[in-house]
């Protein structure tokens, strides 16, 4: 085989000398590698690649280790869906706050909308002070600034900012004078009953892309001209110099900073007469695009609405309002896209685990269950329904639902006959990477719980189904008094007994069971944090 660049290959060595086996962090520095490093011998087989190096080190790369990771930078124009107002003719990306809190998949779809379209609207967030912080903390961290952890937007007697009057505010991004700029903004509406005061959003990436198409020279000029922004008050002095259009190293649009209110116009003088002429022509051209009606999405925030938007991409605006006609009060805060993206990625990772489980329920789960009158899936769904009806905590409902996944062969997992004592352990091992002990321990112990109950509860044995009696012997028969005492002392022994009782009761061929999907929110909430 051809060995790729030796430094790259060696940089990927997975051995415990090169990488911490726990977190995968590199244990050597790139500068530690000798000059002239070369592979002396490279042998590839089905299991992977073995390399002997000129410095005596040996590396072993498992097959498939270098499958390219898909993503790349997901913050550029290429990763997102650029829009004009008409794209939302059928409605805004929005969700109900209650549903968002109750269902992690609803949460994921809201966060995905923020990534894809640059914004989402949560409806029904209690119209009370400080709730905006709760929204931010539902997926990330509040970015506290000199304005505090949150800021109020309402009319003030002695306004230091246009925002605190009834005037219209043209499309802009917030806090361009900060570096790093807050990448995410939230605006929560508490009151909005004045005449006017509607909200507007413009996709700044779309506006920049239009400028590039219509006037490439103006686009290039704005992408390379640092613009000074400034904010100062008695206790604050903030400034940053950034282009209005920020590009990634490959030239893709990645950030828009646009705020005529806080541009340090005096400092622009440094561009010189000719530079100023070219800059203002391009700036005005870009500004005119951001004001095109077809780009501007107009809507009205109602009390309880909380708008989340990407402050590196979308421009936000409001129409003028008449303070005398009522009250308008928004509370806003800043947060960041990286934690939002991380939360979304973890939610998706968890959803993928559930997709796999759901496919097992629908595939193998439709099969016969050790001679019982119900399928394996119906049996487990029934057990979960009983647990839920009993008001069990989520982890125990999850345990009831998943207690027999050890019977599934699934992909790449060792098959079990399903009758011996191991299917509990097999299930627990399979679930352990994704679920905490409160779920996996009752699952692991649910077979032992049967042996325990047979030993300690008069009449329990007589209630077992014929199939369950048959497997009892294979599972070791009733526990000895010593075994039973040890089991009773186990921290999850009692939970395992509880699951076992639902297990026993979940063999009714006439029972109506909910679908696996009905348990997804609960499963997601009970997964490992
Ligand atoms: C601001 C702002 C929006 C609004 O204060 O920067 O954009 O709707 N306010 O009042
Ligand atoms: Zn603003
Ligand atoms: Zn069972």
Short mmCIF file of C-alpha atoms and ligand atoms in Angstrom, two decimals:
data_model
loop_
_atom_site.label_atom_id
_atom_site.label_comp_id
_atom_site.label_asym_id
_atom_site.label_seq_id
_atom_site.Cartn_x
_atom_site.Cartn_y
_atom_site.Cartn_z
CA UNK A 1 0.00 0.00 0.00
CA UNK A 2 1.03 3.58 -0.31
CA UNK A 3 1.68 5.13 3.09
CA UNK A 4 0.20 8.63 3.27
CA UNK A 5 2.30 11.46 4.65
CA UNK A 6 4.34 9.90 7.46
CA UNK A 7 3.83 12.77 9.91
CA UNK A 8 0.09 12.71 9.38
CA UNK A 9 -0.02 8.95 9.81
CA UNK A 10 2.12 9.03 12.93
CA UNK A 11 0.08 11.95 14.30
CA UNK A 12 -2.87 9.54 14.20
CA UNK A 13 -1.18 6.69 16.05
CA UNK A 14 -3.79 5.35 18.46
CA UNK A 15 -1.41 3.46 20.79
CA UNK A 16 -1.61 4.20 24.52
CA UNK A 17 1.88 5.72 24.41
CA UNK A 18 0.70 8.28 21.88
CA UNK A 19 -2.84 8.87 23.08
CA UNK A 20 -4.51 8.84 26.45
CA UNK A 21 -6.82 5.84 26.26
CA UNK A 22 -9.51 7.63 28.31
CA UNK A 23 -10.10 10.87 26.42
CA UNK A 24 -8.05 10.23 23.29
CA UNK A 25 -5.84 13.27 23.94
CA UNK A 26 -2.44 13.32 22.31
CA UNK A 27 0.41 12.52 24.67
CA UNK A 28 3.27 13.69 22.44
CA UNK A 29 3.89 17.06 20.85
CA UNK A 30 4.17 17.36 17.10
CA UNK A 31 7.63 18.85 17.56
CA UNK A 32 8.77 15.68 19.37
CA UNK A 33 8.74 13.66 16.16
CA UNK A 34 12.19 13.30 14.58
CA UNK A 35 13.12 14.90 11.27
CA UNK A 36 13.11 12.46 8.38
CA UNK A 37 10.48 10.22 9.97
CA UNK A 38 9.62 7.33 7.64
CA UNK A 39 7.68 4.10 7.68
CA UNK A 40 10.20 1.23 7.52
CA UNK A 41 7.51 -1.36 7.04
CA UNK A 42 3.75 -1.11 6.49
CA UNK A 43 1.53 -4.17 6.40
CA UNK A 44 -2.17 -3.92 5.72
CA UNK A 45 -4.65 -6.71 6.29
CA UNK A 46 -8.38 -6.97 6.91
CA UNK A 47 -7.91 -5.95 10.55
CA UNK A 48 -6.05 -2.77 9.69
CA UNK A 49 -2.63 -1.33 9.10
CA UNK A 50 0.59 -2.03 11.04
CA UNK A 51 3.52 0.36 10.63
CA UNK A 52 7.08 0.08 11.89
CA UNK A 53 8.73 3.50 12.04
CA UNK A 54 12.28 4.67 11.45
CA UNK A 55 12.50 5.75 15.12
CA UNK A 56 11.53 2.26 16.31
CA UNK A 57 7.91 3.07 17.22
CA UNK A 58 5.16 0.72 16.10
CA UNK A 59 1.66 1.81 15.17
CA UNK A 60 -1.39 -0.27 14.66
CA UNK A 61 -4.39 1.34 12.94
CA UNK A 62 -7.68 -0.57 13.07
CA UNK A 63 -9.49 -0.92 9.73
CA UNK A 64 -11.69 2.06 8.93
CA UNK A 65 -9.91 4.40 11.37
CA UNK A 66 -9.39 7.03 8.69
CA UNK A 67 -12.94 7.21 7.33
CA UNK A 68 -13.21 10.95 6.74
CA UNK A 69 -15.43 12.79 9.18
CA UNK A 70 -18.20 14.41 7.19
CA UNK A 71 -18.68 17.86 8.58
CA UNK A 72 -16.11 20.57 8.12
CA UNK A 73 -17.05 24.10 9.17
CA UNK A 74 -20.81 24.22 9.66
CA UNK A 75 -20.96 27.96 10.18
CA UNK A 76 -20.46 29.09 6.59
CA UNK A 77 -23.01 29.92 3.92
CA UNK A 78 -22.61 26.39 2.53
CA UNK A 79 -23.92 24.68 5.64
CA UNK A 80 -27.04 26.78 5.91
CA UNK A 81 -30.19 27.52 4.01
CA UNK A 82 -30.09 31.11 2.79
CA UNK A 83 -33.51 32.66 2.62
CA UNK A 84 -35.73 35.49 1.50
CA UNK A 85 -38.98 36.45 3.23
CA UNK A 86 -41.18 34.45 0.85
CA UNK A 87 -39.50 31.22 1.98
CA UNK A 88 -41.51 31.50 5.19
CA UNK A 89 -44.86 32.16 3.53
CA UNK A 90 -46.15 28.97 5.12
CA UNK A 91 -44.94 29.82 8.59
CA UNK A 92 -41.94 30.53 10.75
CA UNK A 93 -39.74 27.87 12.34
CA UNK A 94 -41.46 27.80 15.70
CA UNK A 95 -42.35 25.57 18.59
CA UNK A 96 -44.31 25.67 21.76
CA UNK A 97 -42.15 26.14 24.86
CA UNK A 98 -43.96 23.36 26.74
CA UNK A 99 -43.37 20.88 23.93
CA UNK A 100 -39.78 22.07 23.64
CA UNK A 101 -39.20 21.34 27.32
CA UNK A 102 -41.02 18.01 27.28
CA UNK A 103 -39.57 16.49 24.15
CA UNK A 104 -35.84 16.46 23.37
CA UNK A 105 -36.66 15.85 19.72
CA UNK A 106 -38.73 19.03 19.60
CA UNK A 107 -35.73 20.74 21.19
CA UNK A 108 -33.46 19.35 18.50
CA UNK A 109 -35.74 20.60 15.75
CA UNK A 110 -35.75 24.14 17.18
CA UNK A 111 -31.97 24.18 17.53
CA UNK A 112 -31.61 22.74 14.03
CA UNK A 113 -33.76 25.58 12.69
CA UNK A 114 -31.43 28.11 14.32
CA UNK A 115 -28.50 26.45 12.59
CA UNK A 116 -30.21 26.08 9.23
CA UNK A 117 -32.28 29.24 8.93
CA UNK A 118 -30.52 31.38 11.51
CA UNK A 119 -33.53 31.69 13.80
CA UNK A 120 -36.45 30.05 15.55
CA UNK A 121 -39.35 31.29 17.59
CA UNK A 122 -40.47 29.75 20.86
CA UNK A 123 -44.07 30.51 21.73
CA UNK A 124 -45.60 30.42 25.15
CA UNK A 125 -42.52 31.15 27.23
CA UNK A 126 -44.08 32.67 30.37
CA UNK A 127 -44.14 36.44 29.85
CA UNK A 128 -42.21 37.05 33.03
CA UNK A 129 -38.93 38.70 33.85
CA UNK A 130 -35.73 36.66 33.44
CA UNK A 131 -37.38 33.80 31.54
CA UNK A 132 -35.11 34.63 28.62
CA UNK A 133 -32.22 33.32 30.72
CA UNK A 134 -34.04 30.05 31.20
CA UNK A 135 -34.43 29.73 27.44
CA UNK A 136 -30.70 30.35 26.89
CA UNK A 137 -29.78 27.86 29.61
CA UNK A 138 -32.00 25.22 28.04
CA UNK A 139 -29.31 24.65 25.40
CA UNK A 140 -26.23 26.61 26.42
CA UNK A 141 -24.73 29.40 28.48
CA UNK A 142 -25.66 33.00 28.89
CA UNK A 143 -22.98 35.39 27.69
CA UNK A 144 -22.86 38.02 30.36
CA UNK A 145 -21.70 41.45 29.23
CA UNK A 146 -21.34 44.96 30.59
CA UNK A 147 -25.12 45.21 30.16
CA UNK A 148 -25.55 42.39 32.66
CA UNK A 149 -26.76 38.88 32.12
CA UNK A 150 -29.81 40.29 30.39
CA UNK A 151 -30.93 43.64 29.02
CA UNK A 152 -34.29 45.35 28.81
CA UNK A 153 -35.52 46.91 25.60
CA UNK A 154 -38.22 49.45 26.45
CA UNK A 155 -38.73 53.15 26.39
CA UNK A 156 -36.58 54.96 28.95
CA UNK A 157 -36.88 58.56 30.10
CA UNK A 158 -33.27 59.40 29.28
CA UNK A 159 -32.35 56.98 26.50
CA UNK A 160 -28.67 56.22 25.94
CA UNK A 161 -29.56 54.18 22.88
CA UNK A 162 -32.10 54.35 20.06
CA UNK A 163 -33.35 51.02 21.28
CA UNK A 164 -34.83 52.75 24.34
CA UNK A 165 -37.03 55.08 22.32
CA UNK A 166 -39.95 54.35 20.04
CA UNK A 167 -37.88 54.86 16.91
CA UNK A 168 -37.51 52.31 14.17
CA UNK A 169 -34.26 50.35 14.19
CA UNK A 170 -32.85 49.37 10.80
CA UNK A 171 -31.51 45.86 10.21
CA UNK A 172 -28.33 45.35 12.20
CA UNK A 173 -26.29 42.87 14.16
CA UNK A 174 -25.73 43.49 17.87
CA UNK A 175 -22.52 44.34 19.66
CA UNK A 176 -20.22 44.55 16.64
CA UNK A 177 -17.76 46.31 18.95
CA UNK A 178 -17.07 43.06 20.79
CA UNK A 179 -14.45 40.53 19.86
CA UNK A 180 -15.56 37.78 20.07
CA UNK A 181 -19.01 38.99 19.14
CA UNK A 182 -21.94 37.23 20.84
CA UNK A 183 -22.88 34.66 18.24
CA UNK A 184 -26.42 34.14 19.42
CA UNK A 185 -29.11 36.52 20.63
CA UNK A 186 -32.42 35.96 22.34
CA UNK A 187 -35.27 38.44 22.55
CA UNK A 188 -38.21 37.59 24.77
CA UNK A 189 -41.38 39.63 24.49
CA UNK A 190 -43.06 40.55 27.77
CA UNK A 191 -45.44 43.22 26.49
CA UNK A 192 -46.17 44.52 23.03
CA UNK A 193 -49.38 46.46 22.75
CA UNK A 194 -48.24 49.76 21.24
CA UNK A 195 -49.16 50.78 17.74
CA UNK A 196 -46.15 49.58 15.71
CA UNK A 197 -43.08 47.86 17.05
CA UNK A 198 -43.11 44.88 14.69
CA UNK A 199 -39.97 42.81 14.26
CA UNK A 200 -37.95 42.15 11.16
CA UNK A 201 -35.20 39.74 10.19
CA UNK A 202 -32.92 39.74 7.18
CA UNK A 203 -30.59 36.91 6.19
CA UNK A 204 -27.26 38.71 6.14
CA UNK A 205 -25.59 35.79 4.35
CA UNK A 206 -28.18 36.07 1.62
CA UNK A 207 -27.63 39.82 1.40
CA UNK A 208 -23.86 39.30 1.19
CA UNK A 209 -24.28 36.59 -1.45
CA UNK A 210 -26.44 38.98 -3.49
CA UNK A 211 -23.79 41.66 -3.23
CA UNK A 212 -21.17 39.15 -4.43
CA UNK A 213 -23.36 38.25 -7.42
CA UNK A 214 -24.25 41.84 -8.30
CA UNK A 215 -21.01 43.65 -7.50
CA UNK A 216 -18.11 41.29 -6.88
CA UNK A 217 -15.64 44.15 -6.41
CA UNK A 218 -17.78 45.75 -3.68
CA UNK A 219 -18.12 42.36 -1.98
CA UNK A 220 -14.36 41.79 -2.07
CA UNK A 221 -13.74 45.28 -0.72
CA UNK A 222 -16.11 44.79 2.25
CA UNK A 223 -14.61 41.39 2.96
CA UNK A 224 -11.09 42.82 3.25
CA UNK A 225 -11.71 46.22 4.82
CA UNK A 226 -11.49 46.26 8.61
CA UNK A 227 -14.21 48.50 10.00
CA UNK A 228 -13.80 50.05 13.45
CA UNK A 229 -16.75 49.66 15.83
CA UNK A 230 -16.93 51.31 19.21
CA UNK A 231 -19.05 51.51 22.31
CA UNK A 232 -18.36 53.63 25.33
CA UNK A 233 -20.18 54.72 28.42
CA UNK A 234 -19.02 55.77 31.86
CA UNK A 235 -17.77 52.31 32.79
CA UNK A 236 -17.14 50.73 29.41
CA UNK A 237 -14.83 51.18 26.47
CA UNK A 238 -15.23 48.52 23.80
CA UNK A 239 -13.86 48.45 20.30
CA UNK A 240 -13.26 45.94 17.55
CA UNK A 241 -12.06 46.18 13.99
CA UNK A 242 -13.67 43.67 11.69
CA UNK A 243 -14.88 43.56 8.09
CA UNK A 244 -18.61 43.83 7.46
CA UNK A 245 -18.42 40.51 5.64
CA UNK A 246 -16.18 37.89 7.23
CA UNK A 247 -14.97 35.01 5.06
CA UNK A 248 -13.55 31.63 5.99
CA UNK A 249 -10.09 30.66 4.66
CA UNK A 250 -11.71 29.23 1.52
CA UNK A 251 -13.61 32.44 0.81
CA UNK A 252 -17.07 31.34 1.98
CA UNK A 253 -19.26 33.85 3.84
CA UNK A 254 -19.05 33.10 7.54
CA UNK A 255 -19.94 36.25 9.45
CA UNK A 256 -21.79 39.47 8.89
CA UNK A 257 -21.31 42.48 11.17
CA UNK A 258 -23.53 45.35 10.32
CA UNK A 259 -24.51 48.17 12.60
CA UNK A 260 -24.42 51.77 11.43
CA UNK A 261 -25.22 52.94 14.94
CA UNK A 262 -21.94 51.77 16.39
CA UNK A 263 -19.56 52.15 13.49
CA UNK A 264 -16.68 54.36 14.59
CA UNK A 265 -17.05 56.63 11.61
CA UNK A 266 -14.29 59.03 12.67
CA UNK A 267 -11.76 56.21 12.70
CA UNK A 268 -12.75 55.27 9.15
CA UNK A 269 -10.69 58.28 8.06
CA UNK A 270 -7.68 55.96 8.13
CA UNK A 271 -8.93 54.55 4.81
CA UNK A 272 -7.78 57.76 3.09
CA UNK A 273 -9.75 59.76 0.52
CA UNK A 274 -9.70 57.17 -2.26
CA UNK A 275 -10.28 54.33 0.15
CA UNK A 276 -13.21 56.14 1.74
CA UNK A 277 -14.83 56.68 -1.65
CA UNK A 278 -14.63 53.03 -2.59
CA UNK A 279 -15.66 51.90 0.90
CA UNK A 280 -18.73 54.10 1.11
CA UNK A 281 -19.88 53.06 -2.35
CA UNK A 282 -19.65 49.38 -1.37
CA UNK A 283 -21.10 49.97 2.12
CA UNK A 284 -24.10 51.83 0.72
CA UNK A 285 -24.64 49.16 -1.87
CA UNK A 286 -24.63 46.44 0.78
CA UNK A 287 -26.87 48.51 3.06
CA UNK A 288 -29.35 48.99 0.23
CA UNK A 289 -29.53 45.22 -0.26
CA UNK A 290 -30.26 44.67 3.45
CA UNK A 291 -33.23 47.04 3.05
CA UNK A 292 -34.83 45.21 0.13
CA UNK A 293 -38.41 44.41 1.11
CA UNK A 294 -38.26 40.91 -0.37
CA UNK A 295 -35.39 40.02 1.97
CA UNK A 296 -37.08 41.27 5.09
CA UNK A 297 -39.19 38.88 7.09
CA UNK A 298 -41.71 40.86 9.13
CA UNK A 299 -43.65 39.51 12.06
CA UNK A 300 -44.94 40.67 15.38
CA UNK A 301 -43.75 39.34 18.71
CA UNK A 302 -46.54 38.61 21.16
CA UNK A 303 -46.07 38.36 24.91
CA UNK A 304 -44.45 34.98 25.58
CA UNK A 305 -42.65 34.79 22.25
CA UNK A 306 -38.91 34.30 22.44
CA UNK A 307 -36.88 34.80 19.30
CA UNK A 308 -33.52 33.02 19.04
CA UNK A 309 -31.21 34.11 16.26
CA UNK A 310 -27.70 33.84 14.93
CA UNK A 311 -26.12 37.24 15.50
CA UNK A 312 -23.27 36.44 13.09
CA UNK A 313 -25.68 35.91 10.23
CA UNK A 314 -29.10 37.51 10.64
CA UNK A 315 -29.77 41.21 10.86
CA UNK A 316 -32.65 42.16 13.13
CA UNK A 317 -34.84 45.24 13.05
CA UNK A 318 -38.02 46.75 14.36
CA UNK A 319 -40.55 49.23 13.09
CA UNK A 320 -41.26 52.46 14.97
CA UNK A 321 -43.89 52.42 17.68
CA UNK A 322 -45.95 55.02 19.48
CA UNK A 323 -45.01 54.87 23.18
CA UNK A 324 -48.17 56.71 24.22
CA UNK A 325 -50.40 53.94 22.88
CA UNK A 326 -49.36 51.14 25.22
CA UNK A 327 -46.31 49.27 26.45
CA UNK A 328 -43.51 47.48 24.67
CA UNK A 329 -41.02 45.53 26.74
CA UNK A 330 -38.52 42.92 25.52
CA UNK A 331 -35.85 41.19 27.55
CA UNK A 332 -32.81 40.00 25.69
CA UNK A 333 -29.64 38.12 26.38
CA UNK A 334 -26.68 36.79 24.47
CA UNK A 335 -25.43 33.24 24.18
CA UNK A 336 -23.27 31.32 21.75
CA UNK A 337 -23.66 29.07 18.77
CA UNK A 338 -20.97 26.62 19.79
CA UNK A 339 -22.87 25.38 22.81
CA UNK A 340 -26.11 25.35 20.84
CA UNK A 341 -24.43 23.22 18.16
CA UNK A 342 -22.97 20.93 20.79
CA UNK A 343 -26.35 20.43 22.44
CA UNK A 344 -27.89 19.72 19.05
CA UNK A 345 -25.16 17.22 18.16
CA UNK A 346 -25.61 15.36 21.45
CA UNK A 347 -29.39 15.28 21.01
CA UNK A 348 -28.88 13.85 17.54
CA UNK A 349 -26.38 11.30 18.81
CA UNK A 350 -28.93 10.16 21.40
CA UNK A 351 -31.71 10.09 18.83
CA UNK A 352 -29.54 7.84 16.65
CA UNK A 353 -29.24 5.35 19.52
CA UNK A 354 -33.02 5.33 19.82
CA UNK A 355 -33.39 4.91 16.06
CA UNK A 356 -31.30 1.78 16.38
CA UNK A 357 -33.37 0.47 19.28
CA UNK A 358 -36.60 1.33 17.51
CA UNK A 359 -35.46 -0.59 14.43
CA UNK A 360 -34.75 -3.60 16.65
CA UNK A 361 -38.23 -3.41 18.17
CA UNK A 362 -39.77 -3.22 14.72
CA UNK A 363 -37.55 -5.90 13.20
CA UNK A 364 -36.52 -8.71 15.50
CA UNK A 365 -38.97 -7.50 18.12
CA UNK A 366 -41.90 -8.56 15.95
CA UNK A 367 -40.74 -12.13 16.42
CA UNK A 368 -41.96 -14.76 18.79
CA UNK A 369 -41.00 -14.35 22.45
CA UNK A 370 -39.91 -17.69 23.86
CA UNK A 371 -43.28 -19.31 23.29
CA UNK A 372 -45.30 -16.56 25.01
CA UNK A 373 -48.54 -15.34 23.47
CA UNK A 374 -47.06 -11.91 22.72
CA UNK A 375 -44.17 -10.77 20.52
CA UNK A 376 -40.96 -9.61 22.19
CA UNK A 377 -41.71 -6.00 21.27
CA UNK A 378 -45.28 -6.17 22.54
CA UNK A 379 -44.02 -7.73 25.76
CA UNK A 380 -41.50 -4.97 26.43
CA UNK A 381 -43.90 -2.20 25.40
CA UNK A 382 -46.51 -3.66 27.74
CA UNK A 383 -44.01 -3.75 30.59
CA UNK A 384 -43.19 -0.08 29.94
CA UNK A 385 -46.86 0.87 29.76
CA UNK A 386 -47.46 -0.83 33.12
CA UNK A 387 -44.47 1.00 34.59
CA UNK A 388 -45.72 4.32 33.31
CA UNK A 389 -49.26 3.67 34.54
CA UNK A 390 -47.76 2.92 37.97
CA UNK A 391 -46.16 6.37 37.96
CA UNK A 392 -42.64 4.95 37.95
CA UNK A 393 -39.72 7.37 37.48
CA UNK A 394 -38.45 7.67 33.89
CA UNK A 395 -35.37 5.50 34.46
CA UNK A 396 -37.51 2.63 35.67
CA UNK A 397 -39.97 2.96 32.79
CA UNK A 398 -36.93 2.86 30.48
CA UNK A 399 -35.65 -0.23 32.27
CA UNK A 400 -39.04 -1.93 31.84
CA UNK A 401 -39.09 -1.02 28.16
CA UNK A 402 -35.58 -2.26 27.48
CA UNK A 403 -35.29 -5.17 29.91
CA UNK A 404 -35.21 -7.86 27.24
CA UNK A 405 -33.06 -6.21 24.55
CA UNK A 406 -30.51 -8.90 25.47
CA UNK A 407 -32.68 -11.25 23.43
CA UNK A 408 -32.06 -9.22 20.29
CA UNK A 409 -29.17 -10.31 18.21
CA UNK A 410 -28.82 -6.90 16.62
CA UNK A 411 -25.76 -5.78 14.77
CA UNK A 412 -22.37 -6.94 15.88
CA UNK A 413 -23.56 -8.16 19.25
CA UNK A 414 -23.04 -11.67 20.39
CA UNK A 415 -26.15 -13.77 20.14
CA UNK A 416 -27.62 -15.33 23.23
CA UNK A 417 -29.94 -18.25 23.42
CA UNK A 418 -32.10 -15.87 25.41
CA UNK A 419 -33.07 -18.41 27.95
CA UNK A 420 -30.15 -18.48 30.32
CA UNK A 421 -29.21 -15.96 32.94
CA UNK A 422 -27.11 -13.91 30.54
CA UNK A 423 -29.70 -11.94 28.62
CA UNK A 424 -29.93 -9.46 31.48
CA UNK A 425 -26.19 -8.94 31.45
CA UNK A 426 -26.12 -8.78 27.66
CA UNK A 427 -28.81 -6.12 27.63
CA UNK A 428 -27.10 -4.09 30.34
CA UNK A 429 -23.78 -4.22 28.49
CA UNK A 430 -25.44 -3.11 25.29
CA UNK A 431 -27.23 -0.22 27.01
CA UNK A 432 -24.42 0.87 29.31
CA UNK A 433 -22.72 3.28 26.86
CA UNK A 434 -25.98 5.21 26.56
CA UNK A 435 -27.94 4.75 29.78
CA UNK A 436 -26.98 5.24 33.44
CA UNK A 437 -27.04 2.48 36.09
CA UNK A 438 -30.56 3.47 37.17
CA UNK A 439 -31.65 2.00 33.82
CA UNK A 440 -29.08 -0.71 33.19
CA UNK A 441 -28.90 -2.22 36.67
CA UNK A 442 -32.56 -3.22 36.95
CA UNK A 443 -32.23 -4.59 33.41
CA UNK A 444 -29.14 -6.58 34.32
CA UNK A 445 -30.76 -7.94 37.46
CA UNK A 446 -34.25 -8.67 36.15
CA UNK A 447 -33.49 -12.36 35.65
CA UNK A 448 -31.99 -12.67 39.11
CA UNK A 449 -35.08 -10.89 40.44
CA UNK A 450 -37.17 -13.81 39.26
CA UNK A 451 -34.89 -16.25 41.06
CA UNK A 452 -35.09 -14.00 44.12
CA UNK A 453 -38.88 -13.77 44.10
CA UNK A 454 -39.23 -17.52 43.64
CA UNK A 455 -37.10 -18.00 46.75
CA UNK A 456 -38.66 -15.37 48.95
CA UNK A 457 -42.26 -14.79 47.96
CA UNK A 458 -44.75 -17.57 48.60
CA UNK A 459 -47.00 -18.18 45.59
CA UNK A 460 -44.75 -16.28 43.15
CA UNK A 461 -43.55 -19.40 41.41
CA UNK A 462 -47.12 -20.56 40.84
CA UNK A 463 -47.92 -17.40 38.94
CA UNK A 464 -45.08 -17.79 36.44
CA UNK A 465 -46.03 -18.49 32.85
CA UNK A 466 -45.14 -21.98 31.56
CA UNK A 467 -42.31 -20.53 29.45
CA UNK A 468 -40.94 -18.67 32.45
CA UNK A 469 -41.00 -21.85 34.53
CA UNK A 470 -39.07 -23.66 31.80
CA UNK A 471 -36.31 -21.04 31.71
CA UNK A 472 -36.05 -20.75 35.50
CA UNK A 473 -34.03 -23.94 35.75
CA UNK A 474 -31.61 -22.75 33.06
CA UNK A 475 -31.26 -19.49 34.94
CA UNK A 476 -30.16 -21.25 38.11
CA UNK A 477 -33.46 -21.97 39.86
CA UNK A 478 -34.66 -20.16 43.00
CA UNK A 479 -31.92 -18.35 44.93
CA UNK A 480 -30.32 -19.84 48.05
CA UNK A 481 -30.96 -17.85 51.24
CA UNK A 482 -27.44 -16.39 51.00
CA UNK A 483 -27.95 -15.37 47.37
CA UNK A 484 -31.30 -13.84 48.24
CA UNK A 485 -29.80 -11.82 51.09
CA UNK A 486 -27.08 -10.49 48.82
CA UNK A 487 -29.63 -9.61 46.16
CA UNK A 488 -31.86 -7.78 48.63
CA UNK A 489 -28.88 -5.72 49.73
CA UNK A 490 -27.99 -4.69 46.16
CA UNK A 491 -28.68 -0.99 45.59
CA UNK A 492 -30.79 -1.78 42.55
CA UNK A 493 -32.27 -5.04 43.85
CA UNK A 494 -35.61 -3.49 44.72
CA UNK A 495 -35.87 -1.74 41.32
CA UNK A 496 -35.09 -5.03 39.60
CA UNK A 497 -37.91 -6.71 41.53
CA UNK A 498 -40.27 -3.92 40.50
CA UNK A 499 -39.32 -4.35 36.84
CA UNK A 500 -39.71 -8.09 37.21
CA UNK A 501 -43.33 -7.75 38.33
CA UNK A 502 -44.15 -5.67 35.24
CA UNK A 503 -42.22 -8.20 33.19
CA UNK A 504 -44.37 -11.02 34.54
CA UNK A 505 -47.59 -9.06 33.94
CA UNK A 506 -46.67 -8.02 30.40
CA UNK A 507 -47.73 -11.14 28.57
CA UNK A 508 -51.33 -10.27 27.77
CA UNK A 509 -52.11 -10.89 24.09
CA UNK A 510 -55.18 -8.63 24.29
CA UNK A 511 -53.43 -5.60 25.76
CA UNK A 512 -53.23 -2.40 23.69
CA UNK A 513 -49.65 -1.16 23.79
CA UNK A 514 -48.30 2.22 22.78
CA UNK A 515 -45.72 2.37 20.00
CA UNK A 516 -42.01 2.60 20.77
CA UNK A 517 -42.10 6.20 19.54
CA UNK A 518 -44.34 7.14 22.46
CA UNK A 519 -41.45 6.43 24.81
CA UNK A 520 -38.78 8.34 22.92
CA UNK A 521 -38.97 11.57 24.96
CA UNK A 522 -38.77 9.58 28.19
CA UNK A 523 -35.88 7.47 26.90
CA UNK A 524 -33.98 10.55 25.77
CA UNK A 525 -34.46 12.17 29.16
CA UNK A 526 -33.15 9.09 30.93
CA UNK A 527 -29.99 8.73 28.84
CA UNK A 528 -26.52 9.36 30.22
CA UNK A 529 -25.60 13.01 30.68
C1 LIG B 1 -31.80 46.35 19.91
C2 LIG B 1 -32.86 45.81 19.07
C3 LIG B 1 -35.10 45.09 18.78
C4 LIG B 1 -36.49 45.47 19.15
O1 LIG B 1 -32.12 46.84 21.00
O2 LIG B 1 -30.63 46.24 19.51
O3 LIG B 1 -32.55 45.34 18.02
O4 LIG B 1 -37.39 44.80 18.65
N1 LIG B 1 -34.13 45.81 19.51
O5 LIG B 1 -36.71 46.41 19.92
ZN1 LIG B 2 -30.39 44.80 18.22
ZN1 LIG B 3 -39.33 -9.92 29.87
#
